PDB file of C-alpha atoms in Angstrom:
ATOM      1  CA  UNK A   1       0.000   0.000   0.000  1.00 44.00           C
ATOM      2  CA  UNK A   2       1.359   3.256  -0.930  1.00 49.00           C
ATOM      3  CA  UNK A   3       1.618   6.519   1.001  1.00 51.00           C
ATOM      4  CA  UNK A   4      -0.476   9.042  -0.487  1.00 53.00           C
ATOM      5  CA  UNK A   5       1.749  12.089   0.437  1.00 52.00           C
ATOM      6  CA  UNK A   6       0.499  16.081  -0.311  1.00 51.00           C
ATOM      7  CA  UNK A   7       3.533  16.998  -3.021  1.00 46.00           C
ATOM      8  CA  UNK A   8       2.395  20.643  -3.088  1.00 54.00           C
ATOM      9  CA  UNK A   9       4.694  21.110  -0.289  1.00 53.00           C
ATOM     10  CA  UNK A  10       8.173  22.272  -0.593  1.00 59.00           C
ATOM     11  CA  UNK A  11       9.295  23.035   3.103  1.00 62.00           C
ATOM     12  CA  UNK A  12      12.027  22.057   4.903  1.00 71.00           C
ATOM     13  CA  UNK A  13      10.056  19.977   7.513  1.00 76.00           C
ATOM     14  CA  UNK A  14       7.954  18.289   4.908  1.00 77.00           C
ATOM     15  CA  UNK A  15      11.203  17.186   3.230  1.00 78.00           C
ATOM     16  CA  UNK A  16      12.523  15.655   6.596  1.00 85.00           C
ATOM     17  CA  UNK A  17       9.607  14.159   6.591  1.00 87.00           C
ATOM     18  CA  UNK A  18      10.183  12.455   3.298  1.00 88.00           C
ATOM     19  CA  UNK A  19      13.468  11.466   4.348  1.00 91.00           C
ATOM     20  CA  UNK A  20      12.361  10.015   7.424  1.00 92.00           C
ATOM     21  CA  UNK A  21       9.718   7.530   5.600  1.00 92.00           C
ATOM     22  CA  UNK A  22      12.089   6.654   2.848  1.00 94.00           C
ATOM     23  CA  UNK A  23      14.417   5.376   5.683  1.00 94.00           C
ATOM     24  CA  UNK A  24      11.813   3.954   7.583  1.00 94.00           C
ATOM     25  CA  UNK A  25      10.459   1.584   4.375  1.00 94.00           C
ATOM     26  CA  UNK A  26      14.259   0.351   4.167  1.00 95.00           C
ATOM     27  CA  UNK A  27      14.141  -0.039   7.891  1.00 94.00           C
ATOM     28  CA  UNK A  28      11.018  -2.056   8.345  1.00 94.00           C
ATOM     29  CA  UNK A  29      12.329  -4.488   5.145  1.00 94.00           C
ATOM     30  CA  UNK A  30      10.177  -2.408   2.713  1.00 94.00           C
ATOM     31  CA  UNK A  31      12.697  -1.106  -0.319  1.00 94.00           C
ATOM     32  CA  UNK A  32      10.409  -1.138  -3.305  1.00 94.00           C
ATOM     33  CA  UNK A  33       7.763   1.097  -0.969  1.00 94.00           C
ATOM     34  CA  UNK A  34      11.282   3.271  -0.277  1.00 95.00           C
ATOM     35  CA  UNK A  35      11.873   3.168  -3.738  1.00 95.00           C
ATOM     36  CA  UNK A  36       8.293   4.149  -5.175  1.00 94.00           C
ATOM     37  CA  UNK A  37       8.522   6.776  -2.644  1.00 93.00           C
ATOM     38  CA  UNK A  38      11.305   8.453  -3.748  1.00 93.00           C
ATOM     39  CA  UNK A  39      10.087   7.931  -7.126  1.00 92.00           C
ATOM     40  CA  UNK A  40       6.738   9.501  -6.644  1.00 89.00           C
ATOM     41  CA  UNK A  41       8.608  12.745  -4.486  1.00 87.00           C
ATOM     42  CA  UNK A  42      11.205  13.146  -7.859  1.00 87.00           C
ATOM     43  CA  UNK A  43       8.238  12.786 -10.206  1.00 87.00           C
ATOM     44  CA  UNK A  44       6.357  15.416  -7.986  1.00 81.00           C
ATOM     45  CA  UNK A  45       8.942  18.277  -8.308  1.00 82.00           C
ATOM     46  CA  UNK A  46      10.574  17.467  -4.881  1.00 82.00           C
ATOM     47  CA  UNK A  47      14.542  17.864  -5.537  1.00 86.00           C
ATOM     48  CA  UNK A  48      16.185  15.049  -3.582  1.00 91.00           C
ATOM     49  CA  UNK A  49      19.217  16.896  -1.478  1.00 93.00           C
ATOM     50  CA  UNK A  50      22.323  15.167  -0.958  1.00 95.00           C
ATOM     51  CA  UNK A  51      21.138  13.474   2.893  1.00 95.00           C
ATOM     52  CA  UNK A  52      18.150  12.234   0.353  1.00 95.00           C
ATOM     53  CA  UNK A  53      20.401  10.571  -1.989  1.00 96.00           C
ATOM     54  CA  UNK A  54      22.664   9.354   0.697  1.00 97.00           C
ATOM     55  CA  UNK A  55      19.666   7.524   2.799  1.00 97.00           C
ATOM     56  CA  UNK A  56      18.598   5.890  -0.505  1.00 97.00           C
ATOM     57  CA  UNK A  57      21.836   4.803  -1.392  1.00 98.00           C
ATOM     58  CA  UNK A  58      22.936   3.406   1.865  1.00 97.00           C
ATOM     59  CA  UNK A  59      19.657   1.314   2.036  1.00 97.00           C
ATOM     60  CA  UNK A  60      19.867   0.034  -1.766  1.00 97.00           C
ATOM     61  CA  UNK A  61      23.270  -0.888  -0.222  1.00 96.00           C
ATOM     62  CA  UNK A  62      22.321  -2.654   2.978  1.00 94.00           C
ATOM     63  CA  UNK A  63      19.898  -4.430   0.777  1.00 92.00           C
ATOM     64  CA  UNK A  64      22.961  -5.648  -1.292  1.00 92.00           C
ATOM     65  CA  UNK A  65      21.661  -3.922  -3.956  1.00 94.00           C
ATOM     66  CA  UNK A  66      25.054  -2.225  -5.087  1.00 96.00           C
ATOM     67  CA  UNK A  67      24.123  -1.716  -8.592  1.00 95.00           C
ATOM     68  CA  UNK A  68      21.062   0.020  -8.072  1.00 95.00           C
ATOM     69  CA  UNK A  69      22.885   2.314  -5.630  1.00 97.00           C
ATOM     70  CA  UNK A  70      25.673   3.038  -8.420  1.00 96.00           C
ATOM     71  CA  UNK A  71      22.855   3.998 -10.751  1.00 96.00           C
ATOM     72  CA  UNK A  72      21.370   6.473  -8.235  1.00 96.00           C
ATOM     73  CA  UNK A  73      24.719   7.984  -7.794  1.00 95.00           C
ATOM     74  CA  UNK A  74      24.939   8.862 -11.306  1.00 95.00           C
ATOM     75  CA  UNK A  75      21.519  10.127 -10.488  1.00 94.00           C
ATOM     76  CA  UNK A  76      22.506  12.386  -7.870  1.00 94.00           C
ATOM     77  CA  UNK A  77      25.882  13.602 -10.097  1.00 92.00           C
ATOM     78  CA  UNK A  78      23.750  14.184 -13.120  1.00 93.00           C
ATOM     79  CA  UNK A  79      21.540  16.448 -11.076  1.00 91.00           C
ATOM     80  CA  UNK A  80      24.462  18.523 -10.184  1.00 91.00           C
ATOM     81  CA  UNK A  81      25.071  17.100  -6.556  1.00 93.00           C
ATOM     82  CA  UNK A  82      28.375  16.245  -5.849  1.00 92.00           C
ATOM     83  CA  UNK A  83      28.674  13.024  -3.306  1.00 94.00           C
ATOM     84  CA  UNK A  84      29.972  13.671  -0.016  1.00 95.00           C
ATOM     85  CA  UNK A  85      31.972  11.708   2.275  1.00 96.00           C
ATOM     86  CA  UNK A  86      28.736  10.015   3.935  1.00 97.00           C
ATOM     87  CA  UNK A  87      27.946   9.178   0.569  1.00 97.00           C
ATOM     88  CA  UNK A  88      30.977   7.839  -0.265  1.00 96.00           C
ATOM     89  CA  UNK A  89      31.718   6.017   2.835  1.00 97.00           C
ATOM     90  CA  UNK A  90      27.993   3.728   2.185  1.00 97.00           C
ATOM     91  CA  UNK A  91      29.078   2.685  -1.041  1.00 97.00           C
ATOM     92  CA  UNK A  92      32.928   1.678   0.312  1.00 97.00           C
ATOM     93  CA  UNK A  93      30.997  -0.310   2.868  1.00 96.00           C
ATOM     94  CA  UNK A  94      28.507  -1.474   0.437  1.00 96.00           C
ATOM     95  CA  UNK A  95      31.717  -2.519  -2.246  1.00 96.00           C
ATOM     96  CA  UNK A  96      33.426  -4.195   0.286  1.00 95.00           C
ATOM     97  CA  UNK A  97      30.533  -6.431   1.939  1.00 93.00           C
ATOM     98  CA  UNK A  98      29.673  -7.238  -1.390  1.00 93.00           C
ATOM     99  CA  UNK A  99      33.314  -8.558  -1.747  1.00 94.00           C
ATOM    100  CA  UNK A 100      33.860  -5.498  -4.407  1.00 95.00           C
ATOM    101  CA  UNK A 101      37.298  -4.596  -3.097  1.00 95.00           C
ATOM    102  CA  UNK A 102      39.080  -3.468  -6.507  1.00 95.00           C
ATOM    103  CA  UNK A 103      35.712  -1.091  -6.978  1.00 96.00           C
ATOM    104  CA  UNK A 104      35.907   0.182  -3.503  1.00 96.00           C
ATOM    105  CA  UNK A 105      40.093   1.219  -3.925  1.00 95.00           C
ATOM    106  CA  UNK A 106      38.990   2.883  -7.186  1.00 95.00           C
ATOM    107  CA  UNK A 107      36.079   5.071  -5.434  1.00 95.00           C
ATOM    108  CA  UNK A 108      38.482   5.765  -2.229  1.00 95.00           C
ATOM    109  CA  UNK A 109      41.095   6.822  -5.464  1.00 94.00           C
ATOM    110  CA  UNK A 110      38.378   8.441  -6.812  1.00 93.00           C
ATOM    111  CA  UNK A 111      37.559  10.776  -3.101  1.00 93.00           C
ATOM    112  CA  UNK A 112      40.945  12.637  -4.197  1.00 93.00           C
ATOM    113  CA  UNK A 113      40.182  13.327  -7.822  1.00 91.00           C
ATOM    114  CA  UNK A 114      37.425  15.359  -6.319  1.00 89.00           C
ATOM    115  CA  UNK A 115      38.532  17.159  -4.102  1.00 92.00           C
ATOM    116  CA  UNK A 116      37.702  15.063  -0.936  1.00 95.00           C
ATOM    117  CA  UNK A 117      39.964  14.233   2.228  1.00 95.00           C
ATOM    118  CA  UNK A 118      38.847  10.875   3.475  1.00 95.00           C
ATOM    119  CA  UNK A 119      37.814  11.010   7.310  1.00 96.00           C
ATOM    120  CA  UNK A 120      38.402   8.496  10.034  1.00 96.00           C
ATOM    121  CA  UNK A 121      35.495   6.718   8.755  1.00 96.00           C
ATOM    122  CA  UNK A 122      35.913   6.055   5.406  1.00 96.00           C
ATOM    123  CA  UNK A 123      39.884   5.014   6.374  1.00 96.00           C
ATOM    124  CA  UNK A 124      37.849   2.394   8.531  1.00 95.00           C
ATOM    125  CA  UNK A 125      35.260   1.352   5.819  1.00 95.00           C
ATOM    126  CA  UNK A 126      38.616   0.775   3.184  1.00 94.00           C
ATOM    127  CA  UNK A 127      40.950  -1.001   5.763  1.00 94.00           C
ATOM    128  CA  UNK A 128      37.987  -2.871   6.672  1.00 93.00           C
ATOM    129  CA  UNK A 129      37.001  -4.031   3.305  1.00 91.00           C
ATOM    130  CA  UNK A 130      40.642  -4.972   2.535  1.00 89.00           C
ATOM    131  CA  UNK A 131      40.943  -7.063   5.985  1.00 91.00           C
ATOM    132  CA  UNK A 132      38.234  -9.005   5.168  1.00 81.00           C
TER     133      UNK A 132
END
């Protein structure tokens, strides 16, 4: 059953809102009502912000569903959002569980190329990854 969800509104609560039922679908085992969800608030004129992108991504990942995730990044970078080191830190967890180790050095390559210093959590999601 889907949410029916009043799109005319564009404030900052409302989108918190959004946020907080797209990560409560993943949460509860629900990822194709997350996914409609986000859907529906794109389709609707609601511009997903980067903590929007992030919460999708990091439950496509925890769903193991890395390719999906990879597509939505594109997503994000086509609509002129550049990832952040939350963002990248999901998908260097969600490479690595998914035993993606040569694709998670090439994004943690990739944090430099753009202008990122890594943090003490993404050095933990890499060493991690390459421990395992």
């Amino acid at each position: 059953m889907m949410m029916k969800m009043p799109w005319r509104r564009k404030s900052r609560s409302f989108h918190l809102q959004l946020q907080g039922a797209i990560e409560g679908m993943f949460q509860a085992g629900r990822p194709q009502t997350a996914q409609e969800l986000f859907k529906d608030m794109c389709s609707h004129g609601q511009q997903p912000n980067i903590v929007t992108f992030s919460i999708m991504i990091n439950g496509l990942c925890s769903q193991g569903n890395l390719d999906d995730a990879l597509t939505l990044l594109k997503k994000m970078e086509e609509s002129q959002l550049k990832p952040n080191l939350v963002t990248y830190c999901i998908l260097i967890n969600g490479m690595c569980k998914a035993g993606k180790i040569n694709d998670a050095k090439e994004l943690f390559s990739s944090l430099f190329e753009n202008g990122l210093q890594p943090d003490v959590y993404v050095y933990s999601a890499i060493m991690k990854g390459l421990c395992q």
